[in-house]
Amino acid sequence: MTARRKARKRALDVLYQADLRGEPRGSVLTAYVANLEEPKPSYLPYTVQLVEGVESHAVRIDELLASYAEGWTLERMPVVDRNLARIAVYELLYNDEIDNPVAITEAVELAETLSTDDSPRFLNGILGRIADYAT
């Protein structure tokens, strides 16, 4: 698993926990980082960037997801899918270091192992539409 994929997975863990428990993302991130043993993993800065990026752009990210998720509300999406989509949309719109196909592929591949059978196709569709909007 690449360092960035590990970072995405850990960011997903933080966002998932915050979403599921209704806790502030920043508080969950702070607790996660505090509980890591030394030496801290090399992917930690990107994990922090992803969580903080999703947090700082949450309103816009959720607006886009709600408008491009044909027939789905954010609340109806599985928690894993919702947060994978948030990470990917952050990368699509706000991280110039990540190419759009990479952001989409990473979300889809994580969904293949962590979510429902329909999730990869769902995420690919919604993220593809958002990527088209962003370009």
Tab-separated table of C-alpha atoms in Angstrom:
chain	number	residue	atom	x	y	z
A	1	MET	CA	0.000	0.000	0.000
A	2	THR	CA	1.449	3.367	-1.015
A	3	ALA	CA	2.018	6.110	1.544
A	4	ARG	CA	-0.763	8.252	0.088
A	5	ARG	CA	-3.195	5.342	0.102
A	6	LYS	CA	-2.335	4.733	3.761
A	7	ALA	CA	-2.908	8.424	4.418
A	8	ARG	CA	-6.297	8.272	2.683
A	9	LYS	CA	-7.270	5.185	4.666
A	10	ARG	CA	-6.324	6.860	7.959
A	11	ALA	CA	-8.128	10.051	6.947
A	12	LEU	CA	-11.163	7.899	6.168
A	13	ASP	CA	-10.900	6.329	9.629
A	14	VAL	CA	-10.895	9.777	11.258
A	15	LEU	CA	-13.722	11.148	9.124
A	16	TYR	CA	-15.767	7.971	9.556
A	17	GLN	CA	-15.443	8.108	13.330
A	18	ALA	CA	-16.316	11.798	13.472
A	19	ASP	CA	-19.303	11.316	11.156
A	20	LEU	CA	-20.635	8.233	12.895
A	21	ARG	CA	-20.301	9.655	16.400
A	22	GLY	CA	-21.271	13.210	15.530
A	23	GLU	CA	-17.947	14.498	16.873
A	24	PRO	CA	-15.923	17.407	15.469
A	25	ARG	CA	-13.452	16.230	12.832
A	26	GLY	CA	-10.665	18.302	14.354
A	27	SER	CA	-11.106	16.721	17.785
A	28	VAL	CA	-11.069	13.214	16.361
A	29	LEU	CA	-7.954	14.046	14.325
A	30	THR	CA	-6.190	15.473	17.384
A	31	ALA	CA	-6.971	12.337	19.401
A	32	TYR	CA	-5.830	10.098	16.553
A	33	VAL	CA	-2.491	11.886	16.235
A	34	ALA	CA	-1.983	11.932	20.011
A	35	ASN	CA	-2.511	8.166	20.212
A	36	LEU	CA	0.089	7.340	17.568
A	37	GLU	CA	3.313	5.881	18.836
A	38	GLU	CA	6.694	7.344	17.948
A	39	PRO	CA	8.003	7.451	15.372
A	40	LYS	CA	4.943	8.893	13.667
A	41	PRO	CA	4.244	7.335	10.248
A	42	SER	CA	5.639	9.136	7.231
A	43	TYR	CA	2.172	9.459	5.710
A	44	LEU	CA	0.790	11.380	8.710
A	45	PRO	CA	1.190	14.879	7.190
A	46	TYR	CA	-0.977	13.900	4.220
A	47	THR	CA	-3.576	12.343	6.527
A	48	VAL	CA	-3.736	15.607	8.460
A	49	GLN	CA	-3.929	17.618	5.222
A	50	LEU	CA	-6.844	15.509	3.984
A	51	VAL	CA	-8.867	15.739	7.196
A	52	GLU	CA	-8.188	19.447	7.638
A	53	GLY	CA	-8.914	20.057	3.956
A	54	VAL	CA	-12.231	18.236	4.118
A	55	GLU	CA	-13.073	20.187	7.274
A	56	SER	CA	-12.165	23.590	5.881
A	57	HIS	CA	-14.087	22.998	2.624
A	58	ALA	CA	-16.886	20.847	4.089
A	59	VAL	CA	-19.757	23.093	3.066
A	60	ARG	CA	-18.695	23.287	-0.598
A	61	ILE	CA	-17.745	19.591	-0.754
A	62	ASP	CA	-21.106	18.512	0.681
A	63	GLU	CA	-22.977	20.902	-1.645
A	64	LEU	CA	-21.302	19.304	-4.648
A	65	LEU	CA	-21.921	15.779	-3.407
A	66	ALA	CA	-25.576	16.539	-2.734
A	67	SER	CA	-26.100	18.093	-6.157
A	68	TYR	CA	-24.238	15.417	-8.158
A	69	ALA	CA	-25.450	12.330	-6.281
A	70	GLU	CA	-28.448	11.669	-8.453
A	71	GLY	CA	-31.247	10.293	-6.320
A	72	TRP	CA	-29.177	10.195	-3.116
A	73	THR	CA	-29.017	12.516	-0.157
A	74	LEU	CA	-25.811	12.753	1.869
A	75	GLU	CA	-27.595	11.221	4.840
A	76	ARG	CA	-28.683	8.219	2.777
A	77	MET	CA	-25.171	7.420	1.528
A	78	PRO	CA	-23.254	4.784	3.461
A	79	VAL	CA	-20.894	6.530	5.907
A	80	VAL	CA	-17.826	5.010	4.216
A	81	ASP	CA	-18.919	6.166	0.756
A	82	ARG	CA	-19.800	9.643	1.964
A	83	ASN	CA	-16.377	10.130	3.514
A	84	LEU	CA	-14.427	8.549	0.656
A	85	ALA	CA	-16.273	10.942	-1.636
A	86	ARG	CA	-15.385	13.885	0.602
A	87	ILE	CA	-11.702	12.978	0.494
A	88	ALA	CA	-11.770	12.550	-3.277
A	89	VAL	CA	-13.650	15.814	-3.871
A	90	TYR	CA	-11.128	17.618	-1.694
A	91	GLU	CA	-8.346	16.157	-3.852
A	92	LEU	CA	-10.189	16.964	-7.088
A	93	LEU	CA	-10.828	20.591	-6.226
A	94	TYR	CA	-8.136	21.663	-3.812
A	95	ASN	CA	-5.021	19.514	-4.278
A	96	ASP	CA	-3.156	20.283	-7.480
A	97	GLU	CA	-0.579	17.558	-6.737
A	98	ILE	CA	-3.146	14.797	-7.342
A	99	ASP	CA	-4.432	14.143	-10.856
A	100	ASN	CA	-8.201	13.739	-11.113
A	101	PRO	CA	-8.058	10.115	-12.347
A	102	VAL	CA	-5.820	9.207	-9.384
A	103	ALA	CA	-8.204	10.772	-6.845
A	104	ILE	CA	-11.149	8.913	-8.371
A	105	THR	CA	-9.305	5.584	-8.685
A	106	GLU	CA	-8.097	5.724	-5.097
A	107	ALA	CA	-11.626	6.314	-3.786
A	108	VAL	CA	-13.036	3.534	-5.966
A	109	GLU	CA	-10.341	1.041	-4.944
A	110	LEU	CA	-10.793	1.781	-1.243
A	111	ALA	CA	-14.552	1.359	-1.693
A	112	GLU	CA	-13.959	-2.054	-3.275
A	113	THR	CA	-12.418	-3.324	-0.049
A	114	LEU	CA	-14.262	-1.254	2.550
A	115	SER	CA	-17.833	-0.748	1.358
A	116	THR	CA	-20.713	-2.328	-0.508
A	117	ASP	CA	-20.601	-4.047	-3.895
A	118	ASP	CA	-22.368	-1.058	-5.485
A	119	SER	CA	-20.102	1.566	-3.909
A	120	PRO	CA	-17.257	1.549	-6.450
A	121	ARG	CA	-19.610	2.206	-9.358
A	122	PHE	CA	-21.542	4.828	-7.385
A	123	LEU	CA	-18.370	6.687	-6.386
A	124	ASN	CA	-16.895	6.462	-9.872
A	125	GLY	CA	-20.030	8.048	-11.311
A	126	ILE	CA	-20.437	10.881	-8.845
A	127	LEU	CA	-16.719	11.704	-8.738
A	128	GLY	CA	-16.481	11.609	-12.529
A	129	ARG	CA	-19.302	14.133	-12.799
A	130	ILE	CA	-17.672	16.385	-10.196
A	131	ALA	CA	-14.309	16.106	-11.956
A	132	ASP	CA	-15.968	17.164	-15.219
A	133	TYR	CA	-17.501	20.130	-13.392
A	134	ALA	CA	-14.124	21.082	-11.879
A	135	THR	CA	-12.302	21.226	-15.217
